[in-house]
Short mmCIF file of C-alpha atoms in Angstrom, two decimals:
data_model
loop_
_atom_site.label_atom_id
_atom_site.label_comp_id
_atom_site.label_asym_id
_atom_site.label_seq_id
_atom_site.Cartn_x
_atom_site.Cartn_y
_atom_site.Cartn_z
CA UNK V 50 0.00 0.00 0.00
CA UNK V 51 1.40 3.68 -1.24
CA UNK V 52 3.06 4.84 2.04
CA UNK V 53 0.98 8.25 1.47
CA UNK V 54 -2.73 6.79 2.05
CA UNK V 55 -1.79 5.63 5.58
CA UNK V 56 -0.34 9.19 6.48
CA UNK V 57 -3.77 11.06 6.95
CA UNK V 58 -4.92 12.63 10.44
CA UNK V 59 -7.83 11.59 11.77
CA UNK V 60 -10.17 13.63 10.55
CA UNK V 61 -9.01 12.96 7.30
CA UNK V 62 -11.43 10.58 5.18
CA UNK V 63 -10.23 7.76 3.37
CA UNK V 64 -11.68 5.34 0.56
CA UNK V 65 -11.85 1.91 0.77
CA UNK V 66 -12.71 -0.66 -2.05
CA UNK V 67 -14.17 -3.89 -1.29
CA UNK V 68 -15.12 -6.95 -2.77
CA UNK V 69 -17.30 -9.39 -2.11
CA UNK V 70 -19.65 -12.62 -2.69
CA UNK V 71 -23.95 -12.72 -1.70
CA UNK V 72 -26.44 -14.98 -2.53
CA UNK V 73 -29.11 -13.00 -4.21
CA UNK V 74 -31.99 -15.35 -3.00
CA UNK V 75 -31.32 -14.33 0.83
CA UNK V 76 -32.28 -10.15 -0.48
CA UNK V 77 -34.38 -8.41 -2.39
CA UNK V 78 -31.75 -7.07 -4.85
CA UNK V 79 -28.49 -4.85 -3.73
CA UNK V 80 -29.96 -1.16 -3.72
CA UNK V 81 -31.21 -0.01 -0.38
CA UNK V 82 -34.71 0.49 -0.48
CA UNK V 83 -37.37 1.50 2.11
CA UNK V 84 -36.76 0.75 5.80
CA UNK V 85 -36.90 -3.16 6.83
CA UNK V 86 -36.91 -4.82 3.00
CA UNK V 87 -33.94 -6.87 3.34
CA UNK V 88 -30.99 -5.77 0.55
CA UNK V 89 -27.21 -6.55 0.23
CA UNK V 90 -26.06 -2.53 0.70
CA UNK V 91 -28.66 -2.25 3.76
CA UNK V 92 -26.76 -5.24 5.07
CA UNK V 93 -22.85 -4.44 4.30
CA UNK V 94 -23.76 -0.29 5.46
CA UNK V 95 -25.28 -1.36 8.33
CA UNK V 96 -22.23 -3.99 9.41
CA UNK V 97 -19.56 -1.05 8.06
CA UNK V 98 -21.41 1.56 10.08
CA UNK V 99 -20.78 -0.87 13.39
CA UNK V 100 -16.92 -0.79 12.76
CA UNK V 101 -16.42 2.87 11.53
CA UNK V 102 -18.51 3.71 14.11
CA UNK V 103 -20.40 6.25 11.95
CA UNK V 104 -22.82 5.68 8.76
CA UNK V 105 -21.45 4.37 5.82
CA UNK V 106 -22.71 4.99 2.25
CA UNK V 107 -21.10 2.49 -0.49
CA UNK V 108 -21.14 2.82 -4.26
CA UNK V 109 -21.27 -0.42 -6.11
CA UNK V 110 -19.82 -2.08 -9.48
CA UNK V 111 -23.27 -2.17 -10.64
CA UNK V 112 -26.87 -3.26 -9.16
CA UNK V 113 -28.31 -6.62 -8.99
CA UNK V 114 -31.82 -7.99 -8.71
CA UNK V 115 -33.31 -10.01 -6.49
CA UNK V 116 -32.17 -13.32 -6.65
CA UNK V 117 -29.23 -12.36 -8.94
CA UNK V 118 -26.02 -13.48 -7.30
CA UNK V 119 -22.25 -12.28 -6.87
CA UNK V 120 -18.99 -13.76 -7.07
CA UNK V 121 -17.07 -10.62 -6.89
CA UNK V 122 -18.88 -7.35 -6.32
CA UNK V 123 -17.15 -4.33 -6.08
CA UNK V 124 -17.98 -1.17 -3.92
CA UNK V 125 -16.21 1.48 -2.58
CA UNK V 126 -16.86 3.87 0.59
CA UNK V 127 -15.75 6.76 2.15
CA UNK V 128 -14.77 6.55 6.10
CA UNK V 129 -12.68 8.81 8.55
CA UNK V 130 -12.32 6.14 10.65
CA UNK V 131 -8.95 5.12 11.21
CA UNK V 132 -8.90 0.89 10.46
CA UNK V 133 -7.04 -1.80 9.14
CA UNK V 134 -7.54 -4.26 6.70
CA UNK V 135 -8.85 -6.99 8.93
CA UNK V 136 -11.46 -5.03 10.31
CA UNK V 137 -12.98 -3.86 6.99
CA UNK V 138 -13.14 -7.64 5.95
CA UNK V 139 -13.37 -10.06 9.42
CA UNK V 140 -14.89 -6.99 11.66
CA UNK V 141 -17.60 -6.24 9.11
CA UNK V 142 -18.12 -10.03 8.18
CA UNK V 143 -19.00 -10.36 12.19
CA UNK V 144 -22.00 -8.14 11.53
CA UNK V 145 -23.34 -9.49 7.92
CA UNK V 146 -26.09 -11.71 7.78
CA UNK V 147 -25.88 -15.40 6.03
CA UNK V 148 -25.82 -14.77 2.50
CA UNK V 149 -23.17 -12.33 2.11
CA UNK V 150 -19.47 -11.74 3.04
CA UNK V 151 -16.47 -9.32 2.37
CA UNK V 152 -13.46 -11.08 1.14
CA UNK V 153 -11.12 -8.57 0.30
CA UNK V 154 -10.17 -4.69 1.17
CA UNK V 155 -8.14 -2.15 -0.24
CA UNK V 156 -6.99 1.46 0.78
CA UNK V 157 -7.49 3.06 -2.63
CA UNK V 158 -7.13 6.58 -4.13
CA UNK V 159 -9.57 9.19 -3.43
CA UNK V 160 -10.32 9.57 -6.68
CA UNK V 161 -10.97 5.94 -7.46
CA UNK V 162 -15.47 5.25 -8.24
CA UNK V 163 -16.41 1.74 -8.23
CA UNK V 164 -19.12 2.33 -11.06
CA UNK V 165 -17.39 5.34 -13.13
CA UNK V 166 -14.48 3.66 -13.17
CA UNK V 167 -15.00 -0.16 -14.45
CA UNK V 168 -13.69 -0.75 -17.53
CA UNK V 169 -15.42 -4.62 -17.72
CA UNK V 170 -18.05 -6.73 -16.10
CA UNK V 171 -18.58 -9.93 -16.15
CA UNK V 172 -21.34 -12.59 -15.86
CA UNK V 173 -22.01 -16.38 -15.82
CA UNK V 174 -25.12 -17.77 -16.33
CA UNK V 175 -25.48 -21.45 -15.64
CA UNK V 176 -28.31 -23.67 -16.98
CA UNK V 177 -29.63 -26.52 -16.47
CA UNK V 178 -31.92 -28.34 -19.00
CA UNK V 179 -34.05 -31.34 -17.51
CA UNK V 180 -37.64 -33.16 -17.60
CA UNK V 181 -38.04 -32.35 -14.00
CA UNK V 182 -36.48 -29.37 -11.80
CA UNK V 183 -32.93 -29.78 -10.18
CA UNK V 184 -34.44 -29.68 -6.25
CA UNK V 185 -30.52 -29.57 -4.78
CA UNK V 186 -29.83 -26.63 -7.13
CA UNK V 187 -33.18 -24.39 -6.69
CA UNK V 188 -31.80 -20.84 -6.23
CA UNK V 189 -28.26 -21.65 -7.85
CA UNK V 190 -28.76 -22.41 -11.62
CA UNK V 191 -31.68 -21.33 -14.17
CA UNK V 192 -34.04 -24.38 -15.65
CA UNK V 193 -35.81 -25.39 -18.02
CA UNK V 194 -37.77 -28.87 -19.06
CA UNK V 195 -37.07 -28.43 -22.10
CA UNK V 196 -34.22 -30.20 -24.06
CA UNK V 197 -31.69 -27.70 -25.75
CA UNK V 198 -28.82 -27.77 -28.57
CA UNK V 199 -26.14 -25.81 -27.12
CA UNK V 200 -24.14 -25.73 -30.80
CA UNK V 201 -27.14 -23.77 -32.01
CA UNK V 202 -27.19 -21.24 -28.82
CA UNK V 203 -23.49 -20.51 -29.34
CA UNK V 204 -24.01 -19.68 -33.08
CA UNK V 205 -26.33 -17.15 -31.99
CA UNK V 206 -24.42 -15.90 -29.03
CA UNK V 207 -21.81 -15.32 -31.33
CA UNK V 208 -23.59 -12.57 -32.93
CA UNK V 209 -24.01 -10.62 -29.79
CA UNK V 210 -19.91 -9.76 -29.79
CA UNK V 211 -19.11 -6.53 -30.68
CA UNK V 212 -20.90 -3.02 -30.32
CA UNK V 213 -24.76 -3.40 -30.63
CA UNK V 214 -27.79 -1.71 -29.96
CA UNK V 215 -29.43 -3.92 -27.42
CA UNK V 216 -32.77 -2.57 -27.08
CA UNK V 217 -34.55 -5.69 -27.98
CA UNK V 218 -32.73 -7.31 -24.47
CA UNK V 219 -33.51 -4.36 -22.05
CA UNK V 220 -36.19 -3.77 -19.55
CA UNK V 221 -38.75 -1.26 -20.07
CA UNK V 222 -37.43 0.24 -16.62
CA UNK V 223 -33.52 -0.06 -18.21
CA UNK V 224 -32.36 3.66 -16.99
CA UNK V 225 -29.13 3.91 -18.97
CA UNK V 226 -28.63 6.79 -21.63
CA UNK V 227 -27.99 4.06 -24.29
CA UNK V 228 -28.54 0.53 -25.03
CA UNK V 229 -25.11 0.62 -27.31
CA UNK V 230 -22.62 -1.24 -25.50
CA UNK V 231 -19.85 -3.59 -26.47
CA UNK V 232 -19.48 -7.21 -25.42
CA UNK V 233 -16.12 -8.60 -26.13
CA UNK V 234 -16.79 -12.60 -25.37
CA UNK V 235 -20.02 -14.29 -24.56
CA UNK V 236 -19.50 -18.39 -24.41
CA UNK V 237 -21.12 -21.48 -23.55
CA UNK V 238 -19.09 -24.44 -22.24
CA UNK V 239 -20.45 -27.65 -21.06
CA UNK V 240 -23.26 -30.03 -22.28
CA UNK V 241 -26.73 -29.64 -23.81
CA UNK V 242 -27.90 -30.98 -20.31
CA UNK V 243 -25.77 -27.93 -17.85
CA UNK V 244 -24.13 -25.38 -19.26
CA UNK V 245 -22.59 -21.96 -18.42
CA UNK V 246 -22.98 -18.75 -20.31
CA UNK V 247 -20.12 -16.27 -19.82
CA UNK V 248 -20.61 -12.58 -20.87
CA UNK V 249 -17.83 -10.27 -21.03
CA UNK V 250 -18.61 -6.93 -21.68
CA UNK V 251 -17.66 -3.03 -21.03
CA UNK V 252 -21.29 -2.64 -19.49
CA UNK V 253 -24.96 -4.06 -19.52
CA UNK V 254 -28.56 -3.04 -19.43
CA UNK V 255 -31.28 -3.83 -16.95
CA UNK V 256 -32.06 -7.53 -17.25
CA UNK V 257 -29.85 -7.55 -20.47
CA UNK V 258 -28.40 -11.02 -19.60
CA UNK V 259 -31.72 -12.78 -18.31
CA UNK V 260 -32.94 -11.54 -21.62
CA UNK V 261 -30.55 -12.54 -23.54
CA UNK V 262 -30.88 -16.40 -21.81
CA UNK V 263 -34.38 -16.53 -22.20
CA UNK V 264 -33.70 -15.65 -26.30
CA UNK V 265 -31.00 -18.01 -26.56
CA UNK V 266 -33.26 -21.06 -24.48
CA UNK V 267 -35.61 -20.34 -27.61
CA UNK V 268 -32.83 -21.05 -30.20
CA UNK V 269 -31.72 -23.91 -28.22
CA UNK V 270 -35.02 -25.61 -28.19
CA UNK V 271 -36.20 -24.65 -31.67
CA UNK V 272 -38.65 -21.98 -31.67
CA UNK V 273 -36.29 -19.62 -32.44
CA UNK V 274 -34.18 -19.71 -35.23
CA UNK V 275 -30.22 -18.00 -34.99
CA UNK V 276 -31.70 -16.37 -37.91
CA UNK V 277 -34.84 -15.31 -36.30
CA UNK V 278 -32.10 -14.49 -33.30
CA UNK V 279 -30.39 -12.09 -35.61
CA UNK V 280 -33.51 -10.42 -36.70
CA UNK V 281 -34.07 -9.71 -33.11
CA UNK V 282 -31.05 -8.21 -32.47
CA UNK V 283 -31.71 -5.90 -35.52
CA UNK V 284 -35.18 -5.20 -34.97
CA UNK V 285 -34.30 -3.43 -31.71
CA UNK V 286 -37.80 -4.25 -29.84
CA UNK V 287 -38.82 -6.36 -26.68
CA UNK V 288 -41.84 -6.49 -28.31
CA UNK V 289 -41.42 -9.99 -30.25
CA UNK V 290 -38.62 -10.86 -28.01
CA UNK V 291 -38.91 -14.38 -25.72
CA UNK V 292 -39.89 -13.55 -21.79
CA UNK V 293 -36.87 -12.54 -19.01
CA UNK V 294 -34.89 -15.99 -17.84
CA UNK V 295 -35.50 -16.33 -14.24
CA UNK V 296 -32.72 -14.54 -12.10
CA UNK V 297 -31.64 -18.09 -9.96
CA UNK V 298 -28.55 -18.85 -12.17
CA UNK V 299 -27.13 -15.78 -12.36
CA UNK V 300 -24.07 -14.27 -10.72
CA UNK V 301 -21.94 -10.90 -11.19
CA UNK V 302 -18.94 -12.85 -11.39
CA UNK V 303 -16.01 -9.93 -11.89
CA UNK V 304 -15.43 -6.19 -12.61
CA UNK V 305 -12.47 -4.70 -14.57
CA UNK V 306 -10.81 -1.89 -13.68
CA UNK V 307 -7.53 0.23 -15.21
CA UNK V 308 -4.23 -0.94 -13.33
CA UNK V 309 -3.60 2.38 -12.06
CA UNK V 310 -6.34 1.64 -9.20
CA UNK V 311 -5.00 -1.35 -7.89
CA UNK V 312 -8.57 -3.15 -7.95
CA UNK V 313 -7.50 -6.50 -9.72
CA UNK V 314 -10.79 -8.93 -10.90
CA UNK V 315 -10.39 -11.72 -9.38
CA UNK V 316 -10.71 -15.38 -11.32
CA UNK V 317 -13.27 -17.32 -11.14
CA UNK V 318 -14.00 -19.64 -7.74
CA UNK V 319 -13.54 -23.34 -8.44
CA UNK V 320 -16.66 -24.43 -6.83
CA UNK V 321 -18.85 -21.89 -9.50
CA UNK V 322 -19.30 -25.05 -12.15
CA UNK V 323 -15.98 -25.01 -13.92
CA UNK V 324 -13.42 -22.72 -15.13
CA UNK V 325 -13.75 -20.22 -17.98
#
């Protein structure tokens, strides 16, 4: 750690990154919302306030739904508390609920934003297809009964790379300034039975990857063709697009940031169905 973040008085405030793993299906999302709904920053603010003994406002990576999980979430706070590493990560962890833990801290530059600053997110998706629903995995991979050809999904996620307009995959609530963003990899790996989706990509919409599994379910089972796939992405409409994917197999699995902040993304875990 630069020798000139630990100099500061006491009143001086310092930023802290942190990064950390939930399981969306224990909250209703990560934003805070009105008093007593259960959320993942209501949670980690109210466990930071306890150590920092003051309140705590965190920025995150980017938001999740309920249900949605993380691997790796990223957020960032201001604090003039005067603490270590160890208390940002096993102090808070003592206050945080089941469902949600803080694996990592760093001391970072004042100027360093958790959102403004990513460079890269990343998802996986992983799905499961089967006659009857995987009871063992409820909550921790997506389903559906019917059978699917992964070689056709991956011809159609192929199309996705690059710089598109992805209007036809975002919520009606979406509140960016534009659907145009750029995914550099999307992938499937595994069998036509459990697979995983990976999406690499400088930024997504609201429900962009749910909607872009529920699209690519529809290839995989036949009622959409990768040509009818392509028209969708061209037509730029939710209106003849397949319903949202359910949020279960989900997970915000990394963010990427420039070097200069220090904020490294971490790989994957091993238990998370595989490597990438």
């Amino acid at each position: 750690m630069p020798s000139e973040l630990l100099n500061h008085t006491e009143s001086a405030l310092q930023r802290w990154a942190l990064t950390l793993s939930y399981d969306g299906s224990h909250f209703y999302g990560w934003q805070k919302q009105a008093e007593g709904i259960n959320t993942v920053q209501a949670a980690l603010e109210y466990a930071l306030g306890r150590i920092a003994n003051e309140p705590i406002s965190t920025i995150a990576a980017g938001r999740t739904d309920t249900g949605v999980h993380a691997t790796a979430q990223v957020v960032h706070f201001d604090t003039s508390a005067m603490r270590g590493e160890q208390a940002w990560i096993r102090g808070v962890n003592a206050h945080l609920p089941e469902g949600v833990a803080v694996w990592k801290a760093r001391q970072v530059d004042a100027r360093f934003h958790a959102r403004f600053d990513a460079c890269g997110r990343r998802y996986r998706y992983i799905l499961n297809s089967s006659p009857v629903r995987p009871p063992l995995l409820a909550g921790r991979v997506g389903w559906t009964h019917l059978p699917l050809n992964m070689a056709l999904m991956q011809r159609a996620a192929d199309l996705l790379v690059g710089e598109h307009d992805f209007s036809s995959f975002r919520a009606a609530e979406c509140q960016a300034k534009s659907p145009v963003k750029t995914l550099y990899d999307v992938a499937l790996r595994g069998t036509d039975r459990f697979m995983t989706l990976d999406l690499h990509g400088n930024a997504f919409l609201h429900h962009m990857v749910r909607n872009i599994v529920g699209a690519l379910v529809y290839v995989g089972c036949g009622r959409l063709s990768v040509e009818g796939f392509a028209e969708l992405l061209a037509e730029k409409s939710r209106l003849k697009a397949p319903p949202t994917f359910m949020p279960d197999g989900l997970y915000l699995t990394g963010v990427d940031y420039p070097k200069q902040w220090g904020v490294e993304t971490p790989p994957l875990p091993d238990w998370l169905w595989g490597e990438k």
